Coordinates of C-alpha atoms and ligand atoms in Angstrom, one line a residue:
X9 CA 279.0 38.2 97.7
X10 CA 276.5 38.3 94.7
X11 CA 272.7 38.2 95.6
X12 CA 271.2 34.8 95.3
X13 CA 268.1 34.4 92.6
X14 CA 265.7 32.1 94.1
X15 CA 263.1 32.5 91.3
X16 CA 263.9 29.4 89.6
X17 CA 265.5 27.5 92.4
X18 CA 264.1 24.1 93.7
X19 CA 261.8 23.6 96.7
X20 CA 264.5 22.9 99.3
X21 CA 266.9 25.8 98.0
X22 CA 264.1 28.0 98.7
X23 CA 263.2 26.6 102.0
X24 CA 266.8 26.9 103.2
X25 CA 267.7 30.2 101.7
X26 CA 264.6 32.3 101.3
X27 CA 264.4 35.1 104.1
X28 CA 267.7 34.3 105.4
X29 CA 270.8 36.3 104.9
X30 CA 273.7 36.5 107.2
X31 CA 272.7 38.8 110.1
X32 CA 274.0 42.3 109.4
X33 CA 275.3 42.8 113.1
X34 CA 277.8 39.9 113.3
X35 CA 277.4 37.9 110.2
X36 CA 275.6 35.0 112.0
X37 CA 274.4 32.5 109.5
X38 CA 271.4 31.2 111.6
X39 CA 268.7 34.0 112.0
X40 CA 269.3 35.4 115.7
X41 CA 266.4 35.3 117.9
X42 CA 265.6 39.1 118.5
X43 CA 264.0 38.4 122.0
X44 CA 263.0 42.0 122.6
X45 CA 259.6 43.6 123.1
X46 CA 260.4 46.9 122.0
X47 CA 263.2 48.6 119.5
X48 CA 265.0 52.0 120.5
X49 CA 264.9 54.8 118.2
X50 CA 267.9 57.1 117.3
X51 CA 265.7 60.1 118.1
X52 CA 262.3 61.5 118.3
X53 CA 262.3 62.1 114.7
X54 CA 263.4 58.7 114.0
X55 CA 260.5 57.2 116.0
X56 CA 258.0 59.5 114.4
X57 CA 259.1 58.5 110.7
X58 CA 259.0 54.7 111.8
X59 CA 255.6 54.9 113.3
X60 CA 254.5 56.9 109.9
X61 CA 256.3 54.1 107.9
X62 CA 258.3 56.8 106.0
X63 CA 261.3 55.0 106.9
X64 CA 261.6 51.3 107.4
X65 CA 262.4 49.6 110.8
X66 CA 260.9 47.8 113.7
X67 CA 258.9 49.5 116.5
X68 CA 257.5 46.9 118.8
X69 CA 257.4 43.2 118.6
X70 CA 253.7 42.7 118.5
X71 CA 253.7 44.7 115.1
X72 CA 256.9 43.1 113.8
X73 CA 260.3 41.3 114.8
X74 CA 263.1 40.6 112.5
X75 CA 263.0 36.9 113.4
X76 CA 259.5 36.4 112.8
X77 CA 259.9 38.5 109.5
X78 CA 262.5 36.1 108.4
X79 CA 260.0 33.2 108.9
X80 CA 257.3 35.1 107.0
X81 CA 259.6 35.7 104.0
X82 CA 260.6 32.2 103.9
X83 CA 257.0 30.9 104.1
X84 CA 255.9 33.3 101.4
X85 CA 258.6 31.8 99.3
X86 CA 257.6 28.1 100.2
X87 CA 253.9 28.7 99.4
X88 CA 254.6 30.9 96.4
X89 CA 252.7 34.1 97.9
X90 CA 253.4 37.7 97.7
X91 CA 253.4 38.0 101.6
X92 CA 252.9 36.1 104.9
X93 CA 252.0 36.9 108.3
X94 CA 252.9 34.5 111.3
X95 CA 250.6 33.9 114.0
X96 CA 250.5 32.6 117.5
X97 CA 248.8 29.5 116.6
X98 CA 246.9 27.8 113.8
X99 CA 243.7 29.0 115.2
X100 CA 245.3 32.4 115.4
X101 CA 245.5 32.0 111.7
X102 CA 242.0 30.9 111.1
X103 CA 240.6 33.5 113.4
X104 CA 242.7 36.5 111.7
X105 CA 241.8 35.6 108.3
X106 CA 238.0 35.9 109.5
X107 CA 238.4 39.0 111.4
X108 CA 240.7 40.7 108.8
X109 CA 238.6 39.9 105.7
X110 CA 235.0 39.7 106.7
X111 CA 232.2 42.1 108.2
X112 CA 228.7 42.0 109.3
X113 CA 226.4 41.3 106.4
X114 CA 229.0 39.0 104.6
X115 CA 228.2 35.2 103.8
X116 CA 230.7 32.5 104.2
X117 CA 230.8 28.9 102.7
X118 CA 232.6 26.6 105.0
X119 CA 233.6 23.2 104.0
X120 CA 231.4 20.9 106.0
X121 CA 234.1 19.0 107.6
X122 CA 236.9 21.0 109.3
X123 CA 239.2 20.9 112.4
X124 CA 236.8 21.2 115.7
X125 CA 238.1 24.4 116.9
X126 CA 237.8 25.9 113.2
X127 CA 234.1 24.6 113.1
X128 CA 233.3 26.4 116.3
X129 CA 235.1 29.8 115.2
X130 CA 233.2 29.7 112.0
X131 CA 229.9 28.2 112.4
X132 CA 229.3 29.2 115.9
X133 CA 231.3 32.5 116.6
X134 CA 230.9 34.3 113.2
X135 CA 227.1 34.4 113.1
X136 CA 227.3 36.3 116.5
X137 CA 228.9 39.1 114.6
X138 CA 226.3 39.2 111.8
X139 CA 228.2 37.1 109.3
X140 CA 226.0 34.2 107.7
X141 CA 227.7 30.8 107.3
X142 CA 226.6 28.0 105.1
X143 CA 228.5 24.5 105.5
X144 CA 228.8 22.9 102.3
X145 CA 230.5 19.7 100.8
X146 CA 233.1 21.7 98.9
X147 CA 234.1 18.5 97.2
X148 CA 231.1 18.9 95.4
X149 CA 231.5 22.0 93.0
X150 CA 227.8 22.1 92.2
X151 CA 227.0 22.3 95.5
X152 CA 229.5 25.2 95.9
X153 CA 228.2 26.9 93.0
X154 CA 224.6 26.5 94.3
X155 CA 225.5 28.0 97.7
X156 CA 226.9 31.3 96.3
X157 CA 224.9 34.3 97.2
X158 CA 225.4 38.0 96.3
X159 CA 226.9 38.5 99.6
X160 CA 229.5 35.7 99.7
X161 CA 232.8 36.9 100.4
X162 CA 234.8 33.6 101.4
X163 CA 234.9 29.9 100.6
X164 CA 237.0 28.2 103.5
X165 CA 238.0 24.5 103.5
X166 CA 240.5 22.1 104.3
X167 CA 241.8 19.4 101.8
X168 CA 242.5 16.8 102.9
X169 CA 239.9 17.2 105.8
X170 CA 240.4 16.6 109.5
X171 CA 240.0 13.7 110.1
X172 CA 237.9 12.4 107.2
X173 CA 240.4 13.0 104.7
X174 CA 238.1 14.0 102.0
X175 CA 239.6 16.4 99.3
X176 CA 238.3 19.4 97.4
X177 CA 239.3 20.5 93.9
X178 CA 241.1 23.5 94.6
X179 CA 241.3 24.7 91.0
X180 CA 237.6 23.6 90.5
X181 CA 236.5 25.8 93.4
X182 CA 238.6 28.8 91.9
X183 CA 236.9 28.3 88.7
X184 CA 233.4 28.2 90.2
X185 CA 234.3 31.6 91.6
X186 CA 235.6 33.0 88.6
X187 CA 235.7 37.0 88.6
X188 CA 233.3 37.3 91.7
X189 CA 234.9 39.2 94.8
X190 CA 235.3 35.8 96.8
X191 CA 238.2 34.7 98.7
X192 CA 239.0 31.2 98.2
X193 CA 240.9 30.2 101.6
X194 CA 242.5 26.9 102.0
X195 CA 243.8 25.5 105.4
X196 CA 246.7 23.3 104.0
X197 CA 247.8 22.0 107.3
X198 CA 247.2 18.4 106.2
X199 CA 249.2 18.6 103.0
X200 CA 252.1 21.3 103.2
X201 CA 254.5 21.9 100.4
X202 CA 255.8 20.2 98.5
X203 CA 252.5 18.0 98.7
X204 CA 250.2 20.6 97.6
X205 CA 250.4 24.3 96.5
X206 CA 246.7 25.8 96.9
X207 CA 247.9 29.3 95.6
X208 CA 249.2 27.8 92.4
X209 CA 245.8 26.0 92.0
X210 CA 244.1 29.3 92.3
X211 CA 243.3 29.9 96.0
X212 CA 243.6 33.5 97.2
X213 CA 244.9 32.7 100.8
X214 CA 246.5 29.6 102.2
X215 CA 247.1 29.1 105.9
X216 CA 248.6 26.5 108.2
X217 CA 248.9 25.4 111.8
X218 CA 252.6 25.5 111.7
X219 CA 252.5 23.5 114.8
X220 CA 252.3 20.4 112.6
X221 CA 254.4 19.6 109.7
X222 CA 256.1 23.1 108.9
X223 CA 257.8 23.1 112.3
X224 CA 257.8 19.3 112.3
X225 CA 259.3 18.8 115.8
X226 CA 256.3 18.9 118.1
X227 CA 257.8 21.8 120.2
X228 CA 256.0 24.9 118.8
X229 CA 252.4 26.2 118.6
X230 CA 252.2 28.7 115.6
X231 CA 250.4 29.5 112.4
X232 CA 250.9 31.2 109.1
X233 CA 248.8 32.9 106.6
X234 CA 250.2 33.6 102.9
X235 CA 248.5 35.5 100.0
X236 CA 248.7 38.7 98.1
X237 CA 250.3 41.7 99.7
X238 CA 247.2 43.5 100.0
X239 CA 245.1 40.6 101.6
X240 CA 248.2 40.0 104.2
X241 CA 248.5 43.9 105.1
X242 CA 244.7 43.9 105.8
X243 CA 245.0 40.5 107.9
X244 CA 248.1 41.9 109.8
X245 CA 246.6 45.2 110.5
X246 CA 243.1 43.9 111.7
X247 CA 243.4 40.6 112.4
X248 CA 246.7 39.5 113.8
X249 CA 248.9 42.6 115.3
X250 CA 247.5 45.9 115.8
X251 CA 244.0 44.7 117.2
X252 CA 244.2 41.1 118.5
X253 CA 247.9 40.7 119.1
X254 CA 248.1 37.1 117.9
X255 CA 251.7 37.1 116.9
X256 CA 254.3 34.4 116.8
X257 CA 257.2 34.6 119.3
X258 CA 260.7 35.3 118.1
X259 CA 262.0 32.1 119.9
X260 CA 259.2 30.2 118.0
X261 CA 259.9 31.7 114.8
X262 CA 263.4 30.6 115.1
X263 CA 262.5 26.8 115.8
X264 CA 260.1 27.0 112.8
X265 CA 262.9 28.6 110.6
X266 CA 265.0 25.6 111.7
X267 CA 262.3 23.1 111.0
X268 CA 261.5 24.4 107.4
X269 CA 264.8 23.8 106.1
X270 CA 264.2 20.0 106.3
X271 CA 260.5 20.2 105.4
X272 CA 260.9 18.3 102.1
X273 CA 263.0 15.5 103.6
X274 CA 260.5 15.1 106.5
X275 CA 257.4 15.3 104.6
X276 CA 258.6 12.9 101.9
X277 CA 259.5 10.4 104.6
X278 CA 256.1 10.8 106.5
X279 CA 254.0 10.5 103.1
X280 CA 255.9 7.5 101.9
X281 CA 255.6 5.6 105.2
X282 CA 251.7 6.7 105.4
X283 CA 251.2 5.2 102.2
X284 CA 252.8 1.7 103.1
X285 CA 250.8 1.9 106.5
X286 CA 247.4 2.6 104.6
X287 CA 248.3 -0.2 102.2
X288 CA 249.1 -2.6 105.2
X289 CA 246.0 -1.5 107.1
X290 CA 243.8 -2.0 104.0
X291 CA 245.0 -5.6 103.7
X292 CA 244.1 -6.3 107.4
X293 CA 241.0 -8.4 107.9
X294 CA 240.3 -6.7 111.0
X295 CA 239.8 -3.2 109.1
X296 CA 236.6 -2.0 107.8
X297 CA 238.0 1.0 105.9
X298 CA 241.1 3.2 105.5
X299 CA 240.8 6.9 104.7
X300 CA 244.0 7.8 102.9
X301 CA 243.9 9.8 99.7
X302 CA 247.0 7.8 98.2
X303 CA 244.9 4.7 98.0
X304 CA 243.3 3.8 94.9
X305 CA 240.2 2.8 96.8
X306 CA 239.8 6.2 98.3
X307 CA 236.9 8.0 96.7
X308 CA 238.9 11.4 96.1
X309 CA 241.9 9.5 94.8
X310 CA 241.5 11.2 91.4
X311 CA 241.6 14.7 92.9
X312 CA 244.7 13.7 95.0
X313 CA 246.5 12.6 91.7
X314 CA 245.5 16.0 90.2
X315 CA 246.6 18.4 93.0
X316 CA 248.9 16.4 95.5
X317 CA 252.2 16.1 93.6
X318 CA 252.4 12.3 94.0
X319 CA 252.8 12.6 97.8
X320 CA 249.4 12.1 99.9
X321 CA 250.1 13.4 103.5
X322 CA 251.4 11.5 106.4
X323 CA 248.0 11.2 108.1
X324 CA 245.4 8.5 107.7
X325 CA 242.0 7.6 109.5
X326 CA 240.5 3.9 109.7
X327 CA 237.7 2.2 111.3
X328 CA 237.7 -1.3 112.6
X329 CA 235.1 -3.8 111.8
X330 CA 232.1 -4.0 113.9
X331 CA 231.6 -6.9 116.3
X332 CA 235.3 -8.3 116.3
X333 CA 235.6 -10.5 119.3
X334 CA 232.0 -9.4 120.5
X335 CA 233.2 -5.8 120.5
X336 CA 231.6 -2.6 119.0
X337 CA 233.8 -0.5 116.6
X338 CA 234.5 2.0 119.4
X339 CA 235.5 -0.9 121.9
X340 CA 237.8 -2.5 119.3
X341 CA 239.5 0.9 118.4
X342 CA 240.0 1.6 122.0
X343 CA 241.7 -1.8 122.5
X344 CA 244.0 -1.5 119.4
X345 CA 245.0 2.2 120.3
X346 CA 245.7 1.2 124.0
X347 CA 247.8 -1.9 122.8
X348 CA 250.1 0.5 120.4
X349 CA 253.5 0.6 122.1
X350 CA 255.1 2.8 119.5
X351 CA 252.6 5.7 118.8
X352 CA 251.4 7.9 121.5
X353 CA 248.0 8.6 122.2
X354 CA 248.0 12.3 121.7
X355 CA 246.4 14.9 119.6
X356 CA 248.4 16.9 117.0
X357 CA 250.2 15.5 114.0
X358 CA 253.2 16.0 111.8
X359 CA 255.7 15.2 114.8
X360 CA 258.6 13.0 114.6
X361 CA 256.8 10.3 116.7
X362 CA 253.7 8.7 115.5
X363 CA 250.6 10.0 117.2
X364 CA 247.0 8.3 117.4
X365 CA 243.8 9.9 118.7
X366 CA 240.0 9.3 118.7
X367 CA 238.6 12.4 116.9
X368 CA 235.0 12.1 118.3
X369 CA 236.3 12.6 121.8
X370 CA 239.4 14.6 121.3
X371 CA 239.9 16.8 118.3
X372 CA 236.2 17.2 117.6
X373 CA 234.9 16.9 121.1
X374 CA 233.6 20.5 120.9
X375 CA 231.5 19.8 117.9
X376 CA 228.0 19.0 118.6
X377 CA 226.9 15.2 118.0
X378 CA 224.8 16.3 115.1
X379 CA 227.5 18.2 113.4
X380 CA 229.9 15.3 114.1
X381 CA 227.3 12.9 112.4
X382 CA 227.1 15.1 109.4
X383 CA 230.9 15.3 109.1
X384 CA 231.0 11.4 109.2
X385 CA 232.9 11.3 112.3
X386 CA 231.6 8.2 113.9
X387 CA 232.8 6.7 117.3
X388 CA 234.9 4.2 115.3
X389 CA 237.0 6.5 113.3
X390 CA 240.8 6.5 114.6
X391 CA 243.2 9.1 113.3
X392 CA 246.8 8.2 113.0
X393 CA 249.7 10.6 112.2
X394 CA 252.4 8.5 110.7
X395 CA 255.8 9.5 112.2
X396 CA 259.4 9.5 111.1
X397 CA 260.2 6.1 112.8
X398 CA 261.3 3.4 110.4
X399 CA 258.4 2.2 108.4
X400 CA 258.7 -1.3 109.4
X401 CA 258.7 -0.5 113.0
X402 CA 255.5 1.6 112.6
X403 CA 253.7 -1.4 110.8
X404 CA 255.0 -3.9 113.2
X405 CA 253.5 -2.1 116.0
X406 CA 250.2 -1.7 114.3
X407 CA 250.4 -5.4 113.5
X408 CA 250.9 -6.4 117.1
X409 CA 248.2 -4.1 118.3
X410 CA 245.7 -5.5 115.9
X411 CA 246.7 -9.0 116.9
X412 CA 245.4 -8.4 120.5
X413 CA 241.8 -8.2 119.2
Ligands
PLP164 C1 243.6 21.3 110.0 C2 243.7 22.2 111.3 N1 243.7 23.5 111.4 C3 244.0 24.3 112.3 C4 244.3 23.8 113.4 C5 244.6 24.8 114.7 O1 246.2 24.8 114.8 P1 246.6 25.2 116.3 O2 246.6 24.0 117.1 O3 248.1 25.5 115.9 O4 245.9 26.5 116.8 C6 244.5 22.3 113.7 C7 244.9 21.8 114.8 O5 244.8 20.7 115.0 C8 244.2 21.6 112.4 O6 244.3 20.2 112.5

């Protein structure tokens, strides 16, 4: 058969075909699970050449595996990067980028609101290794420019942030950086393609917790990092495989490859339902505020319209009014969450099932109260990941839960 040229192909065509060819052994259409720790060499000479890299081939699955490679090639095509490395978790991706690209004496600017464990790794762990860290509201480009020092080597942020949903203008940050040797790294977990393409906006590296939308079925923990071939090689050799062994398993890669083929369909549905849920919550008299980039009332809506392709993620956060039925915001939130019948009380997001959680005590429990307060995470904030259930059923469940107040 003729080789398929994907350079001008649409999103789902790439998501289905990139990285996947019928398997050379038996022509299997689905990429097989190469569940092996090691690969046999034809001879000593063959093994030496593969270790030296003078002939291509796999040697040991910690350093590379055909199923995992198919996933990496597919993700590079989906995010529009030169190369990708898959990791054993989203945190493996965050840690690997740091270990792979930074060294003692460097300075990092980190968004002032990030996922709890990312906050710990960047703000608490990096300084132990002589890396300076400055938390900045990266939504404020003047603040980003003012925080840059001669030794700044990385600007790392989430957009939308977890769980406050605030946005950063990715192209704006890239413009502030200009020609400086500073890597712009975006955690795109909350807005996967086709919602947002950080590399096309000027970022150098995009990473994901694949655990969420990319796998999309709630049955895998994994991560990916996409960027230039040089950056990925450095991250892979130092941060992921050779040193730290934070690699993705072949079985997980197989499941993710399967999930990615329906990414566009799933993400569209998540986003469309989330907008409807956000509008419903905004109209409820019990709700103080809804944090969702697709709402016109959201402070960063203009940035959302600029860089989020008309889809605005499947996650929203909200806060109830204080004093409802004599309850504090926290007590009212607890009452509503406990009354939900369809959404499960669970962390994670981007699953088929709707999931609801309390960031202050769950995803961000390991962040100090002071930092939580600076992120805006109050006791009243509830995060809701809108699932793939019928939109009317999701809204009906929220309606009955709010009616119990
Ligand atoms: C924005 C964000 N980044 C990274 C992670 C870490 O991903 P994982 O749980 O796959 O390690 C999470 C997990 O919730 C997240 O929400």
